[in-house]
Amino acid sequence: MELHHEPPEVFRTAMDQAHEIVAREIGSDDFGPNDYLPGLRVLLQSMDYDPHFSDTGRSMAWGMVIDVLRGRGQAIASMKQTPGFDARAIRSPVVITGVPRTGTTALHRLMATDQRFQGLQTWLLDSPMPRPPIDTWPSYPQFQRTVTALEAQYSAAPEKRAAHYRAAEEVHECCMVLRQSFVSNLWNCAWSAATYDAWWQCQSEDAAYRHYYRCTQLIGSNEPDTRWLLKNPGHIDNLDLLFSIFPDARVIQTHRDPAKAVPSLVSLLMQLNSLTEDGRTQQRAETMMTREVAKWSSAVRKADRVRQQHPGKILDVVHADFHHDPMGVLERIYRFIGMEITDEVRAGFAQRVREKPELSRGEHRYNIADYGMTEEQVRDSFGDYIRRYELVEGSK
């Protein structure tokens, strides 16, 4: 199902080409409001200037642009084919966020075993549509495309299975649909994109969050009364926008020593970078580490300011507490979101905790020394955040 598109010689003049490719594939040239065009234009310009693409990486990058634009086009087409999908507001979603690599994924997938929630599955983030019955998913070309793309990723970089495994049928992060507006932190992750990053840092993601809300309504339109369980680390940088679309959201913010979390993130991102770029490996790693420390230390400070305006709506979960006593943390979370842990749900939680699926694909190894920064330098950038949550293990 995976379609290959030869990349253009020059990206910055290929915007029309990208739209024409996708329009032919999906049978529609409607991509919704034009607010995504400035970001797409800057991204394509950056792709000519910033990265040192390998031949394979150049094709991968172009393929990613096409895939995300296709996802946007498919979402808009599906909205037009589903009248009334937005008739019901999304009520009291549970949203997990926090600096990346602080346990958001493990908590999200553990809570997703509770069938009283609905979530955003990976393949539906790639191709938003009303969620069909689960037993029909393998028959959808969109599902097959996501499976093929993930298999190709893990064949090219097997270490990604241990670092951050994804499956087409499992719940995944909201950022994968937010990036369809081309104003997204994700476009800084797969290859060097300093030009795009400088532009993105000055933008509001308001339009992206409005698109995300409508896509979530669309995906859940067959189950409008089922409570949402959502997850995205990037929400801590946009809690104001999150609460503007989900005013009654119950947010769980995870915390971990940034001197452990951020190097883990950089290790993960460098695995993808190694597939798209040649050379400058040490320089890219050190630049990325500096950038990610600055980005996420700024994000936690911004989150602190916003959460003061929404008292009682955010619950803090420290990674070490979740690791040592997952059931105790879950009890606290369920009291916060106003739900009971039934015997059936408790048994499902216990089974997943015993199986530890996140560890079944190997151990993710990394060393902060490889990225040109010390643990003390990372912690200094986060200021009193670390002291407030006692995040240095053994400090309690």
Coordinates of C-alpha atoms in Angstrom, one line a residue:
M1 CA 0.0 0.0 0.0
E2 CA 2.9 2.4 0.5
L3 CA 3.3 4.8 -2.4
H4 CA 6.7 6.1 -3.4
H5 CA 7.0 9.6 -4.7
E6 CA 10.3 10.8 -6.2
P7 CA 11.4 13.9 -4.4
P8 CA 11.7 17.1 -6.4
E9 CA 15.1 18.6 -7.1
V10 CA 14.1 21.8 -5.3
F11 CA 11.6 21.6 -2.4
R12 CA 10.7 25.3 -2.1
T13 CA 9.0 25.3 -5.5
A14 CA 7.2 22.0 -5.0
M15 CA 4.1 23.1 -3.0
D16 CA 1.8 22.8 -6.0
Q17 CA 3.3 19.4 -6.8
A18 CA 2.6 18.1 -3.3
H19 CA -1.0 19.2 -3.5
E20 CA -1.4 17.6 -7.0
I21 CA 0.0 14.3 -5.8
V22 CA -2.3 14.1 -2.8
A23 CA -5.4 15.3 -4.8
R24 CA -4.9 12.5 -7.3
E25 CA -4.5 9.9 -4.6
I26 CA -7.6 10.9 -2.5
G27 CA -9.8 12.3 -5.3
S28 CA -10.2 15.7 -3.7
D29 CA -8.4 19.0 -3.8
D30 CA -10.0 20.4 -0.7
F31 CA -7.5 20.8 2.1
G32 CA -9.7 22.9 4.4
P33 CA -8.8 26.4 5.6
N34 CA -5.6 27.8 4.1
D35 CA -4.0 28.5 7.5
Y36 CA -1.7 25.5 7.0
L37 CA -0.1 27.0 3.8
P38 CA 2.4 29.4 5.5
G39 CA 3.9 26.6 7.6
L40 CA 4.1 24.2 4.6
R41 CA 5.9 26.9 2.6
V42 CA 8.5 27.7 5.3
L43 CA 9.0 23.9 5.8
L44 CA 9.8 23.3 2.2
Q45 CA 12.1 26.3 2.1
S46 CA 13.9 25.0 5.1
M47 CA 14.3 21.6 3.5
D48 CA 16.4 23.2 0.8
Y49 CA 18.6 25.0 3.2
D50 CA 19.1 23.3 6.6
P51 CA 19.5 19.5 6.4
H52 CA 22.3 17.5 4.7
F53 CA 19.9 14.9 3.4
S54 CA 21.1 11.5 2.3
D55 CA 19.5 10.2 -0.9
T56 CA 17.3 8.0 1.3
G57 CA 16.6 10.8 3.7
R58 CA 15.5 13.1 0.9
S59 CA 13.0 10.6 -0.2
M60 CA 11.8 10.0 3.4
A61 CA 11.4 13.7 4.1
W62 CA 9.4 14.3 0.9
G63 CA 7.3 11.2 1.7
M64 CA 6.6 12.5 5.2
V65 CA 5.3 15.8 3.8
I66 CA 3.1 14.0 1.3
D67 CA 1.8 11.6 4.0
V68 CA 0.9 14.5 6.4
L69 CA -0.7 16.5 3.6
R70 CA -2.6 13.4 2.6
G71 CA -3.8 13.0 6.1
R72 CA -5.1 16.5 6.2
G73 CA -6.9 16.1 2.8
Q74 CA -8.5 12.8 4.0
A75 CA -9.7 14.4 7.2
I76 CA -11.4 17.2 5.3
A77 CA -12.9 14.8 2.8
S78 CA -14.2 12.6 5.6
M79 CA -15.7 15.6 7.4
K80 CA -17.6 16.5 4.3
Q81 CA -18.8 12.9 4.0
T82 CA -19.9 12.8 7.6
P83 CA -22.6 15.4 8.2
G84 CA -23.2 16.1 11.8
F85 CA -19.9 14.7 13.0
D86 CA -19.3 17.9 15.0
A87 CA -22.8 18.1 16.5
R88 CA -21.6 17.0 19.9
A89 CA -19.0 18.8 22.0
I90 CA -16.2 16.7 23.5
R91 CA -16.9 16.6 27.3
S92 CA -14.4 16.2 30.1
P93 CA -11.5 14.4 28.3
V94 CA -8.7 13.0 30.2
V95 CA -5.4 14.4 28.8
I96 CA -1.9 13.1 29.7
T97 CA 1.0 15.5 29.1
G98 CA 4.5 16.2 30.4
V99 CA 8.0 16.6 29.1
P100 CA 8.7 13.8 26.7
R101 CA 10.1 10.6 28.2
T102 CA 8.5 11.1 31.6
G103 CA 6.2 8.1 31.4
T104 CA 3.4 9.6 29.4
T105 CA 3.3 6.7 26.9
A106 CA 3.4 4.0 29.6
L107 CA 0.6 5.7 31.6
H108 CA -1.5 6.3 28.4
R109 CA -1.3 2.8 27.2
L110 CA -2.0 1.4 30.6
M111 CA -5.1 3.5 31.1
A112 CA -6.2 2.7 27.6
T113 CA -6.8 -0.9 28.7
D114 CA -9.9 0.5 30.4
Q115 CA -12.5 0.0 27.7
R116 CA -14.6 2.9 29.0
F117 CA -12.3 5.2 27.2
Q118 CA -11.8 5.9 23.5
G119 CA -8.5 7.1 22.1
L120 CA -6.7 8.2 18.9
Q121 CA -5.2 5.1 17.3
T122 CA -2.1 5.5 15.2
W123 CA -3.7 4.7 11.9
L124 CA -6.6 7.1 12.5
L125 CA -4.2 9.9 13.3
D126 CA -2.6 9.2 9.9
S127 CA -6.0 9.1 8.2
P128 CA -8.8 10.7 10.3
M129 CA -12.2 9.2 9.7
P130 CA -15.1 8.0 11.9
R131 CA -13.6 5.0 13.8
P132 CA -14.9 1.8 12.2
P133 CA -15.5 -1.5 14.1
I134 CA -12.2 -2.8 15.2
D135 CA -12.6 -6.1 13.5
T136 CA -12.7 -4.3 10.1
W137 CA -9.5 -2.3 10.5
P138 CA -7.2 -4.6 8.6
S139 CA -9.4 -4.3 5.5
Y140 CA -8.9 -0.5 5.2
P141 CA -6.1 0.7 2.8
Q142 CA -5.3 3.5 5.3
F143 CA -4.7 0.9 8.1
Q144 CA -2.5 -1.2 5.7
R145 CA -0.5 1.9 4.8
T146 CA 0.3 2.7 8.4
V147 CA 1.3 -0.9 9.1
T148 CA 3.6 -0.9 6.1
A149 CA 5.1 2.5 7.0
L150 CA 5.9 1.4 10.6
E151 CA 7.4 -1.8 9.5
A152 CA 9.7 0.1 7.1
Q153 CA 10.7 2.4 9.9
Y154 CA 11.6 -0.5 12.3
S155 CA 13.5 -2.4 9.5
A156 CA 15.6 0.7 8.9
A157 CA 16.2 1.5 12.6
P158 CA 15.5 -1.6 14.7
E159 CA 16.6 0.3 17.9
K160 CA 13.4 2.4 17.7
R161 CA 11.4 -0.6 18.8
A162 CA 12.9 -0.4 22.3
A163 CA 13.0 3.4 22.4
H164 CA 9.4 4.2 21.4
Y165 CA 7.4 1.4 19.8
R166 CA 4.2 2.3 17.9
A167 CA 1.6 0.0 16.4
A168 CA -1.1 0.9 13.9
E169 CA -3.9 -0.3 16.2
E170 CA -2.6 1.3 19.5
V171 CA -3.4 4.7 20.9
H172 CA -0.8 7.4 20.1
E173 CA -0.1 11.1 20.4
C174 CA -2.3 14.0 19.4
C175 CA 0.7 15.7 17.8
M176 CA 0.4 13.4 14.8
V177 CA -2.8 15.2 13.8
L178 CA -1.7 18.6 15.1
R179 CA 1.2 18.5 12.6
Q180 CA -1.4 18.5 9.7
S181 CA -1.5 22.3 10.2
F182 CA 2.2 22.5 9.5
V183 CA 2.8 24.6 12.6
S184 CA 4.3 21.9 14.8
N185 CA 7.3 21.0 16.9
L186 CA 7.4 17.7 15.1
W187 CA 8.9 19.2 12.0
N188 CA 12.0 20.1 13.9
C189 CA 12.6 16.4 14.9
A190 CA 13.3 14.3 11.9
W191 CA 16.0 16.4 10.3
S192 CA 17.8 19.7 10.8
A193 CA 15.2 22.5 10.4
A194 CA 16.6 25.6 12.0
T195 CA 14.9 27.9 9.5
Y196 CA 11.6 26.3 10.1
D197 CA 12.2 26.3 13.9
A198 CA 12.9 30.0 14.0
W199 CA 9.6 30.6 12.2
W200 CA 7.7 28.1 14.3
Q201 CA 8.9 29.6 17.6
C202 CA 7.0 32.8 16.7
Q203 CA 3.7 31.2 15.7
S204 CA 0.5 30.4 17.5
E205 CA -0.8 26.9 17.2
D206 CA -4.4 28.0 17.6
A207 CA -5.5 26.9 14.1
A208 CA -3.7 23.6 14.6
Y209 CA -5.7 23.0 17.9
R210 CA -9.0 23.9 16.2
H211 CA -8.2 21.3 13.4
Y212 CA -7.2 18.8 16.1
Y213 CA -10.5 19.3 17.9
R214 CA -12.6 18.7 14.7
C215 CA -10.5 15.6 13.8
T216 CA -11.1 14.2 17.3
Q217 CA -14.8 14.8 16.9
L218 CA -14.7 13.1 13.6
I219 CA -12.8 10.0 14.8
G220 CA -15.2 9.6 17.8
S221 CA -18.4 10.5 15.9
N222 CA -19.7 6.9 16.2
E223 CA -19.2 7.0 20.0
P224 CA -19.9 10.6 21.0
D225 CA -20.7 9.7 24.6
T226 CA -17.6 7.6 25.2
R227 CA -15.0 9.5 27.3
W228 CA -11.8 10.5 25.6
L229 CA -8.3 9.5 26.8
L230 CA -5.7 11.7 25.0
K231 CA -2.0 12.2 25.3
N232 CA 0.6 14.5 23.9
P233 CA 3.8 15.9 25.6
G234 CA 3.6 19.1 23.5
H235 CA 0.4 20.1 25.3
I236 CA 2.4 21.5 28.2
D237 CA 3.6 24.2 25.8
N238 CA 0.0 24.9 24.8
L239 CA -2.1 24.4 27.9
D240 CA -3.9 27.7 27.1
L241 CA -5.0 26.3 23.7
L242 CA -5.9 22.9 25.2
F243 CA -8.2 24.5 27.7
S244 CA -9.7 26.8 25.1
I245 CA -11.0 23.7 23.2
F246 CA -11.5 21.4 26.2
P247 CA -12.5 23.8 29.0
D248 CA -13.5 20.9 31.3
A249 CA -10.4 18.7 30.5
R250 CA -8.8 16.8 33.4
V251 CA -5.1 17.0 32.8
I252 CA -2.5 14.6 34.2
Q253 CA 1.0 16.1 34.0
T254 CA 3.9 13.7 34.4
H255 CA 7.3 14.7 35.8
R256 CA 10.8 13.1 35.7
D257 CA 14.3 14.4 36.2
P258 CA 15.0 16.3 33.0
A259 CA 18.6 15.1 33.1
K260 CA 17.2 11.7 32.4
A261 CA 14.2 12.6 30.2
V262 CA 15.8 15.0 27.7
P263 CA 18.8 12.9 26.8
S264 CA 16.4 10.0 26.3
L265 CA 14.4 12.2 23.9
V266 CA 17.5 13.3 22.0
S267 CA 18.6 9.7 21.7
L268 CA 15.2 8.8 20.1
L269 CA 15.3 11.8 17.8
M270 CA 18.9 11.0 16.7
Q271 CA 17.8 7.6 15.6
L272 CA 15.4 9.2 13.1
N273 CA 18.0 11.8 12.1
S274 CA 20.4 9.1 11.3
L275 CA 18.0 7.8 8.6
T276 CA 17.5 11.2 6.9
E277 CA 20.9 13.0 7.2
D278 CA 24.6 12.3 6.4
G279 CA 27.5 13.7 8.4
R280 CA 27.7 16.2 11.2
T281 CA 26.4 13.6 13.6
Q282 CA 28.1 15.0 16.7
Q283 CA 27.2 18.5 15.8
R284 CA 23.6 17.6 15.2
A285 CA 23.4 15.7 18.5
E286 CA 24.8 18.6 20.5
T287 CA 22.6 21.2 18.7
M288 CA 19.5 19.0 19.3
M289 CA 20.4 18.6 23.0
T290 CA 20.7 22.4 23.4
R291 CA 17.5 23.0 21.6
E292 CA 15.5 20.4 23.4
V293 CA 16.6 21.5 26.9
A294 CA 15.7 25.1 26.0
K295 CA 12.3 24.1 24.5
W296 CA 11.1 21.9 27.3
S297 CA 12.4 24.1 30.2
S298 CA 10.5 26.9 28.6
A299 CA 7.4 24.7 28.2
V300 CA 7.3 23.7 31.9
R301 CA 7.5 27.4 32.9
K302 CA 4.7 28.3 30.5
A303 CA 2.6 25.4 31.8
D304 CA 3.2 26.7 35.4
R305 CA 1.8 30.1 34.4
V306 CA -1.3 28.7 32.6
R307 CA -2.2 26.1 35.3
Q308 CA -2.5 28.9 37.8
Q309 CA -5.5 30.1 35.8
H310 CA -7.1 26.6 36.0
P311 CA -7.0 25.5 39.6
G312 CA -8.0 21.9 40.3
K313 CA -7.8 20.8 36.7
I314 CA -4.2 19.4 36.7
L315 CA -2.9 16.4 38.6
D316 CA 0.8 15.8 39.0
V317 CA 2.4 12.4 38.7
V318 CA 6.1 11.9 39.3
H319 CA 7.7 9.2 37.1
A320 CA 9.4 7.5 40.1
D321 CA 6.1 7.2 42.0
F322 CA 4.4 5.6 38.9
H323 CA 7.3 3.2 38.4
H324 CA 7.3 2.1 42.1
D325 CA 3.6 2.0 42.7
P326 CA 1.6 2.1 39.5
M327 CA -1.7 0.9 41.1
G328 CA -1.4 3.6 43.8
V329 CA -0.9 6.3 41.2
L330 CA -3.9 4.9 39.2
E331 CA -6.1 5.1 42.3
R332 CA -5.1 8.7 42.7
I333 CA -5.8 9.5 39.0
Y334 CA -9.2 7.8 39.0
R335 CA -10.3 9.8 42.0
F336 CA -9.2 13.0 40.2
I337 CA -11.1 12.1 37.0
G338 CA -14.2 11.0 38.9
M339 CA -14.2 7.4 37.8
E340 CA -14.2 4.1 39.7
I341 CA -11.6 1.3 39.0
T342 CA -13.9 -1.7 38.6
D343 CA -12.7 -5.2 39.3
E344 CA -12.4 -5.9 35.6
V345 CA -10.4 -2.8 34.9
R346 CA -8.2 -3.5 37.9
A347 CA -7.4 -6.9 36.6
G348 CA -6.5 -5.5 33.2
F349 CA -4.2 -3.0 34.8
A350 CA -2.5 -5.7 36.9
Q351 CA -2.0 -7.9 33.8
R352 CA -0.4 -5.1 31.8
V353 CA 1.8 -4.1 34.7
R354 CA 3.0 -7.7 35.1
E355 CA 3.7 -8.1 31.4
K356 CA 5.7 -4.8 31.1
P357 CA 5.2 -4.6 27.3
E358 CA 7.2 -1.4 27.1
L359 CA 10.3 -3.4 28.1
S360 CA 9.6 -6.5 26.0
R361 CA 11.4 -5.0 22.9
G362 CA 14.7 -4.4 24.5
E363 CA 16.3 -1.6 26.6
H364 CA 16.7 1.9 25.3
R365 CA 20.3 2.9 26.1
Y366 CA 21.7 6.4 25.9
N367 CA 24.5 8.5 27.4
I368 CA 24.1 12.2 28.1
A369 CA 27.9 12.6 27.5
D370 CA 27.3 11.9 23.8
Y371 CA 25.3 15.1 23.5
G372 CA 27.8 17.6 24.9
M373 CA 26.0 18.5 28.1
T374 CA 26.2 17.4 31.7
E375 CA 23.3 16.5 34.0
E376 CA 24.0 19.6 36.1
Q377 CA 23.7 21.9 33.0
V378 CA 20.3 20.3 32.1
R379 CA 19.0 20.7 35.6
D380 CA 20.2 24.3 35.9
S381 CA 18.0 25.2 32.9
F382 CA 14.9 23.9 34.6
G383 CA 15.5 26.0 37.8
D384 CA 13.2 25.3 40.7
Y385 CA 10.9 23.0 38.7
I386 CA 13.2 20.0 39.7
R387 CA 13.2 21.0 43.4
R388 CA 9.5 21.6 43.5
Y389 CA 8.7 18.0 42.4
E390 CA 11.8 16.5 44.0
L391 CA 12.8 14.9 40.7
V392 CA 16.4 14.0 41.4
E393 CA 16.0 10.4 42.5
G394 CA 17.0 9.9 46.1
S395 CA 16.2 13.5 47.0
K396 CA 13.0 12.7 48.9

